[in-house]
Coordinates of C-alpha atoms and ligand atoms in Angstrom, one line a residue:
X1 CA 88.1 40.3 95.1
X2 CA 86.0 38.0 97.3
X3 CA 84.7 39.3 100.6
X4 CA 87.1 37.4 102.8
X5 CA 90.1 39.0 101.0
X6 CA 88.5 42.5 101.3
X7 CA 88.0 41.8 105.1
X8 CA 91.7 40.9 105.4
X9 CA 92.8 44.1 103.6
X10 CA 90.5 46.2 105.8
X11 CA 91.5 44.5 109.0
X12 CA 95.2 45.1 108.1
X13 CA 94.5 48.8 107.4
X14 CA 92.6 49.4 110.7
X15 CA 94.8 47.2 112.8
X16 CA 93.8 43.6 113.4
X17 CA 93.9 44.1 117.2
X18 CA 91.2 46.8 116.9
X19 CA 88.8 44.5 114.9
X20 CA 86.3 42.1 116.6
X21 CA 85.3 39.2 114.4
X22 CA 81.7 37.7 114.4
X23 CA 80.8 40.2 117.2
X24 CA 77.2 39.7 118.4
X25 CA 75.4 43.1 118.0
X26 CA 72.5 42.7 120.4
X27 CA 74.4 44.2 123.3
X28 CA 75.0 47.4 121.3
X29 CA 71.3 48.1 120.7
X30 CA 68.6 49.3 123.2
X31 CA 66.4 46.4 121.8
X32 CA 69.1 43.9 122.9
X33 CA 68.4 42.1 119.6
X34 CA 70.7 41.4 116.6
X35 CA 73.0 38.7 115.2
X36 CA 76.8 39.1 114.7
X37 CA 78.7 41.6 112.6
X38 CA 81.4 40.0 110.5
X39 CA 83.7 42.8 111.6
X40 CA 83.2 45.5 114.3
X41 CA 85.5 48.5 114.9
X42 CA 85.1 51.1 117.6
X43 CA 86.1 54.6 116.5
X44 CA 87.4 56.6 119.5
X45 CA 87.7 59.9 117.8
X46 CA 86.7 61.7 114.6
X47 CA 90.0 60.9 112.8
X48 CA 89.5 57.2 113.5
X49 CA 85.8 57.5 112.3
X50 CA 86.9 59.1 109.0
X51 CA 89.7 56.6 108.5
X52 CA 87.3 53.6 109.1
X53 CA 84.7 54.9 106.7
X54 CA 87.2 55.8 104.0
X55 CA 89.0 52.4 104.4
X56 CA 85.7 50.5 104.2
X57 CA 84.8 52.4 101.0
X58 CA 88.2 51.9 99.5
X59 CA 88.2 48.1 100.2
X60 CA 84.6 47.8 98.9
X61 CA 83.4 46.5 102.3
X62 CA 79.7 47.3 103.1
X63 CA 79.6 49.2 106.4
X64 CA 77.0 50.5 108.9
X65 CA 77.6 53.4 111.3
X66 CA 76.2 52.6 114.7
X67 CA 75.4 55.1 117.4
X68 CA 73.6 53.9 120.6
X69 CA 71.5 51.6 118.5
X70 CA 68.3 53.1 119.9
X71 CA 66.3 53.5 116.6
X72 CA 67.2 50.3 114.8
X73 CA 66.3 46.6 114.6
X74 CA 69.3 44.4 113.6
X75 CA 68.4 41.1 111.9
X76 CA 69.0 37.8 113.5
X77 CA 71.6 36.9 110.9
X78 CA 73.6 40.0 111.7
X79 CA 75.5 42.3 109.3
X80 CA 77.7 41.2 106.5
X81 CA 80.5 43.7 106.5
X82 CA 81.9 46.2 109.0
X83 CA 80.0 47.8 111.8
X84 CA 81.6 51.0 113.0
X85 CA 80.6 51.9 116.5
X86 CA 80.9 55.6 116.9
X87 CA 82.6 56.4 120.2
X88 CA 84.0 59.8 119.2
X89 CA 82.7 61.8 122.0
X90 CA 84.8 64.9 122.6
X91 CA 83.0 68.1 123.6
X92 CA 84.1 71.8 123.9
X93 CA 82.2 74.8 125.2
X94 CA 82.7 78.3 123.7
X95 CA 81.0 80.3 126.5
X96 CA 81.2 83.7 124.9
X97 CA 79.2 82.7 121.8
X98 CA 77.2 80.1 123.7
X99 CA 78.4 77.3 121.4
X100 CA 78.6 73.6 122.4
X101 CA 80.7 71.6 120.0
X102 CA 80.5 67.8 120.1
X103 CA 81.9 64.9 118.2
X104 CA 79.2 62.9 116.6
X105 CA 79.5 59.9 119.0
X106 CA 78.9 62.1 122.1
X107 CA 76.0 60.9 124.1
X108 CA 73.1 63.4 124.3
X109 CA 71.9 62.4 127.8
X110 CA 73.5 62.6 130.3
X111 CA 76.9 63.7 128.9
X112 CA 76.0 66.5 126.5
X113 CA 73.1 67.9 128.5
X114 CA 75.0 67.8 131.7
X115 CA 77.9 69.8 130.1
X116 CA 75.4 72.3 128.8
X117 CA 73.6 72.7 132.1
X118 CA 76.9 73.0 134.0
X119 CA 77.7 76.0 131.8
X120 CA 74.2 77.4 132.1
X121 CA 73.5 76.9 128.4
X122 CA 69.9 76.1 127.5
X123 CA 68.3 74.3 124.5
X124 CA 69.2 70.6 125.0
X125 CA 67.6 69.9 128.3
X126 CA 64.3 68.9 126.7
X127 CA 66.0 65.7 125.5
X128 CA 66.8 64.3 128.9
X129 CA 66.3 60.6 129.1
X130 CA 66.4 59.9 125.4
X131 CA 69.1 57.4 124.3
X132 CA 71.0 59.0 121.4
X133 CA 74.4 60.0 120.1
X134 CA 74.7 63.4 118.4
X135 CA 74.9 61.7 115.0
X136 CA 71.8 59.7 115.6
X137 CA 70.0 62.8 116.9
X138 CA 70.6 64.6 113.6
X139 CA 69.8 61.6 111.5
X140 CA 66.3 61.5 113.0
X141 CA 65.9 65.2 114.1
X142 CA 65.5 64.2 117.8
X143 CA 62.3 65.7 119.3
X144 CA 60.2 65.9 122.3
X145 CA 57.2 67.8 123.7
X146 CA 57.8 71.4 124.9
X147 CA 58.1 71.9 128.6
X148 CA 55.2 71.7 131.1
X149 CA 52.7 73.0 131.9
X150 CA 51.9 73.7 128.2
X151 CA 53.4 70.6 126.4
X152 CA 51.7 72.0 123.4
X153 CA 54.3 71.7 120.7
X154 CA 57.2 69.5 119.6
X155 CA 60.7 70.8 120.1
X156 CA 63.3 69.6 117.6
X157 CA 67.1 69.4 117.9
X158 CA 67.3 71.3 114.5
X159 CA 66.3 74.4 116.5
X160 CA 69.7 74.5 118.2
X161 CA 72.0 73.2 115.4
X162 CA 74.3 75.9 114.3
X163 CA 76.6 74.0 111.9
X164 CA 78.1 70.5 111.4
X165 CA 81.1 68.9 109.9
X166 CA 80.3 66.1 107.4
X167 CA 82.3 63.4 105.6
X168 CA 80.7 63.5 102.2
X169 CA 79.9 60.7 99.8
X170 CA 83.0 61.9 97.9
X171 CA 85.2 61.5 101.0
X172 CA 85.6 65.2 101.6
X173 CA 85.3 66.9 105.0
X174 CA 83.0 70.0 104.8
X175 CA 81.1 72.3 107.1
X176 CA 77.4 72.9 106.5
X177 CA 74.7 75.0 108.2
X178 CA 71.4 73.8 109.6
X179 CA 69.5 74.2 106.3
X180 CA 71.6 71.6 104.6
X181 CA 69.9 68.9 106.6
X182 CA 66.3 69.5 105.2
X183 CA 65.0 68.5 108.7
X184 CA 61.5 67.1 109.0
X185 CA 59.6 65.0 111.6
X186 CA 61.8 61.9 112.2
X187 CA 63.7 62.9 109.0
X188 CA 66.7 64.6 107.6
X189 CA 68.8 64.5 104.4
X190 CA 71.0 61.8 106.1
X191 CA 68.2 59.3 105.3
X192 CA 68.8 60.0 101.6
X193 CA 72.6 60.5 101.4
X194 CA 75.8 58.7 102.4
X195 CA 77.0 61.8 104.3
X196 CA 78.3 61.1 107.8
X197 CA 78.1 63.6 110.6
X198 CA 81.5 64.1 112.2
X199 CA 80.7 66.8 114.7
X200 CA 78.0 69.4 115.5
X201 CA 78.1 72.9 116.9
X202 CA 75.0 73.7 118.9
X203 CA 73.9 77.3 119.4
X204 CA 72.5 77.5 122.9
X205 CA 71.0 80.3 125.0
X206 CA 71.9 81.6 128.4
X207 CA 69.7 79.7 130.9
X208 CA 69.2 79.2 134.5
X209 CA 70.5 75.8 135.6
X210 CA 67.7 75.4 138.3
X211 CA 65.1 76.0 135.6
X212 CA 66.8 73.6 133.2
X213 CA 67.0 70.9 135.9
X214 CA 63.3 71.3 136.6
X215 CA 62.5 70.7 132.9
X216 CA 64.8 67.7 132.9
X217 CA 63.2 66.2 136.0
X218 CA 59.7 66.8 134.6
X219 CA 60.6 65.1 131.4
X220 CA 62.3 62.2 133.1
X221 CA 59.2 61.7 135.3
X222 CA 57.0 61.9 132.1
X223 CA 59.1 59.2 130.5
X224 CA 59.0 57.0 133.6
X225 CA 55.2 57.2 133.6
X226 CA 54.6 56.8 129.8
X227 CA 57.4 54.6 128.5
X228 CA 58.4 51.0 129.5
X229 CA 61.7 51.0 131.5
X230 CA 64.6 50.4 129.1
X231 CA 66.7 48.3 131.5
X232 CA 64.0 45.6 132.2
X233 CA 61.9 46.0 129.0
X234 CA 64.3 46.8 126.1
X235 CA 62.9 48.6 123.1
X236 CA 63.7 50.9 120.3
X237 CA 61.2 53.6 121.3
X238 CA 58.3 54.3 119.0
X239 CA 58.1 51.7 116.2
X240 CA 55.7 53.4 113.8
X241 CA 55.7 56.9 112.3
X242 CA 53.5 59.6 113.7
X243 CA 50.0 59.8 112.2
X244 CA 49.1 63.4 112.1
X245 CA 46.3 64.4 114.6
X246 CA 45.6 60.8 115.5
X247 CA 48.8 59.2 116.9
X248 CA 49.9 55.7 115.9
X249 CA 49.9 54.6 119.6
X250 CA 46.3 55.6 120.0
X251 CA 45.2 53.6 116.9
X252 CA 47.0 50.5 118.1
X253 CA 45.5 50.9 121.6
X254 CA 42.0 51.4 120.1
X255 CA 42.4 48.1 118.3
X256 CA 43.0 46.3 121.6
X257 CA 46.6 45.4 120.7
X258 CA 48.4 46.4 124.0
X259 CA 50.0 43.2 125.3
X260 CA 49.8 41.4 121.9
X261 CA 52.7 39.0 121.5
X262 CA 54.8 37.2 118.8
X263 CA 57.4 34.9 120.5
X264 CA 59.3 37.1 122.9
X265 CA 58.2 40.4 121.4
X266 CA 55.2 42.2 123.0
X267 CA 53.3 45.5 122.4
X268 CA 54.0 47.5 125.6
X269 CA 51.0 47.8 128.0
X270 CA 52.3 51.3 128.9
X271 CA 52.7 52.7 125.4
X272 CA 51.0 51.0 122.4
X273 CA 53.5 52.4 119.9
X274 CA 56.4 50.7 121.6
X275 CA 57.3 47.0 121.2
X276 CA 59.4 45.5 124.0
X277 CA 61.8 42.6 124.0
X278 CA 59.9 40.7 126.8
X279 CA 61.8 37.5 126.8
X280 CA 64.7 36.7 124.4
X281 CA 62.8 38.1 121.4
X282 CA 64.4 37.6 118.0
X283 CA 64.3 40.2 115.2
X284 CA 61.9 37.7 113.5
X285 CA 59.5 38.0 116.4
X286 CA 59.6 41.8 116.3
X287 CA 59.0 41.8 112.5
X288 CA 56.1 39.3 112.9
X289 CA 54.5 41.5 115.6
X290 CA 55.0 44.6 113.4
X291 CA 53.2 42.9 110.5
X292 CA 50.4 41.7 112.8
X293 CA 49.9 45.2 114.2
X294 CA 49.9 46.7 110.7
X295 CA 47.3 44.2 109.5
X296 CA 44.9 44.6 112.4
X297 CA 45.1 48.4 112.4
X298 CA 44.6 48.5 108.6
X299 CA 41.6 46.2 108.8
X300 CA 40.0 47.9 111.8
X301 CA 40.7 51.6 110.9
X302 CA 41.9 51.8 107.3
X303 CA 45.1 53.5 108.4
X304 CA 48.5 52.3 107.2
X305 CA 51.2 52.2 109.8
X306 CA 54.7 52.7 108.6
X307 CA 57.8 51.7 110.7
X308 CA 59.8 54.5 112.0
X309 CA 62.8 52.4 113.0
X310 CA 65.4 51.2 110.5
X311 CA 66.0 47.5 109.7
X312 CA 69.7 46.7 109.5
X313 CA 71.5 43.6 108.2
X314 CA 70.1 40.2 107.4
X315 CA 66.8 38.9 108.8
Ligands
FAD401 C1 63.2 54.3 125.2 C2 63.4 55.1 124.0 C3 62.8 56.4 123.9 C4 62.9 57.2 122.8 N1 62.3 58.4 122.8 C5 62.5 59.2 121.8 C6 62.0 60.6 121.8 O1 61.3 61.0 122.7 N2 62.2 61.4 120.7 C7 62.9 60.9 119.6 O2 63.1 61.7 118.7 N3 63.4 59.7 119.6 C8 63.3 58.8 120.6 N4 63.8 57.6 120.6 C9 64.5 57.1 119.4 C10 66.1 57.3 119.5 O3 66.4 57.6 120.8 C11 66.5 58.4 118.5 O4 66.1 58.1 117.2 C12 68.1 58.5 118.6 O5 68.4 59.7 117.9 C13 68.8 57.4 118.0 O6 70.2 57.7 118.1 P1 71.3 56.5 118.0 O7 72.7 57.2 118.3 O8 70.9 55.4 118.9 O9 71.3 56.1 116.5 P2 71.3 54.6 115.9 O10 70.0 53.9 116.3 O11 72.5 53.9 116.3 O12 71.3 54.9 114.4 C14 70.2 55.4 113.7 C15 70.5 55.8 112.3 O13 71.4 57.0 112.4 C16 72.5 56.8 111.6 N5 73.6 57.5 112.2 C17 74.1 57.4 113.4 N6 75.2 58.2 113.6 C18 75.3 58.9 112.5 C19 76.2 59.9 112.0 N7 77.2 60.3 112.8 N8 76.1 60.3 110.7 C20 75.2 59.9 109.9 N9 74.3 58.9 110.3 C21 74.3 58.4 111.5 C22 72.8 55.3 111.7 O14 73.6 54.8 110.7 C23 71.3 54.8 111.6 O15 70.9 54.7 110.2 C24 63.7 56.7 121.7 C25 64.3 55.5 121.8 C26 64.2 54.7 122.9 C27 64.9 53.3 122.9

């Protein structure tokens, strides 16, 4: 069957009124970059998410699951197939056992963190200010520095994951514990499988909401000082993977690359490991700047920088 026929079949199954055709994707990413998706569907709850994925698989239509689009670069020619935007965002608190249950499209900050703090449940407040859905957070094992004054270790979301429900490659819904994810730095089994996270139960601790709020405020202030502001300088956060004991940003800075530009893309002056969309940058601009930074850093320092973000669609 040719792609157009598969699209018609898929559109009929999901409801033509729920499908956007040729939908520009830039607005659904924090980089504000990306061409159109042939088809876009917004899943409002877990059942719709499961249905969209299974339907795409049955119809043989390539699909991409989109959270907040905070860790990806979408190509200028967009995505051939179906983009499923995950808006399944229900949450439930089980106070007695200190569980916070969230559908995978729930937004970590402010929605999830505010719910936790309201119930005096601690463990998620470290991630205040980071754009992420719950699914995206597990995909990349969301992390940040431990609270001040120490700031001497990295805290990872895996530390508070109790269990999750997945849609497996075989189309089954199953519950798994934290070990299943093989979490690492910026890494999880989700990079290597077609499993989709449907919901997550976080195991939190009793906490003092004033103390949690003070951590959130300190972390938000840290971000304001160290990161370019997302609303006026769109980005996808850190571009390159961490280099143990050196830091990718430090290497880029040492090579004098802050402020380097390709078209509308620019290495942030505030954080050298972040590329910002300065003025109508294209994905091609960002890719060219990534290559330039890699070349200069390799030549000057011998270190090879590897992108941390995912490249999605056609460039
Ligand atoms: C300004 C800024 C600051 C940032 N700071 C940090 C930081 O301090 N620490 C940090 O760790 N990250 C940081 N990031 C990166 C980003 O916030 C995280 O990687 C975040 O978890 C991405 O979530 P998302 O919902 O946007 O995922 P997306 O970017 O939409 O998707 C990322 C990947 O996850 C997959 N995915 C999404 N949902 C699911 C699901 N339900 N099941 C399976 N796979 C799924 C997608 O298909 C895709 O492959 C920052 C980004 C920005 C823009």
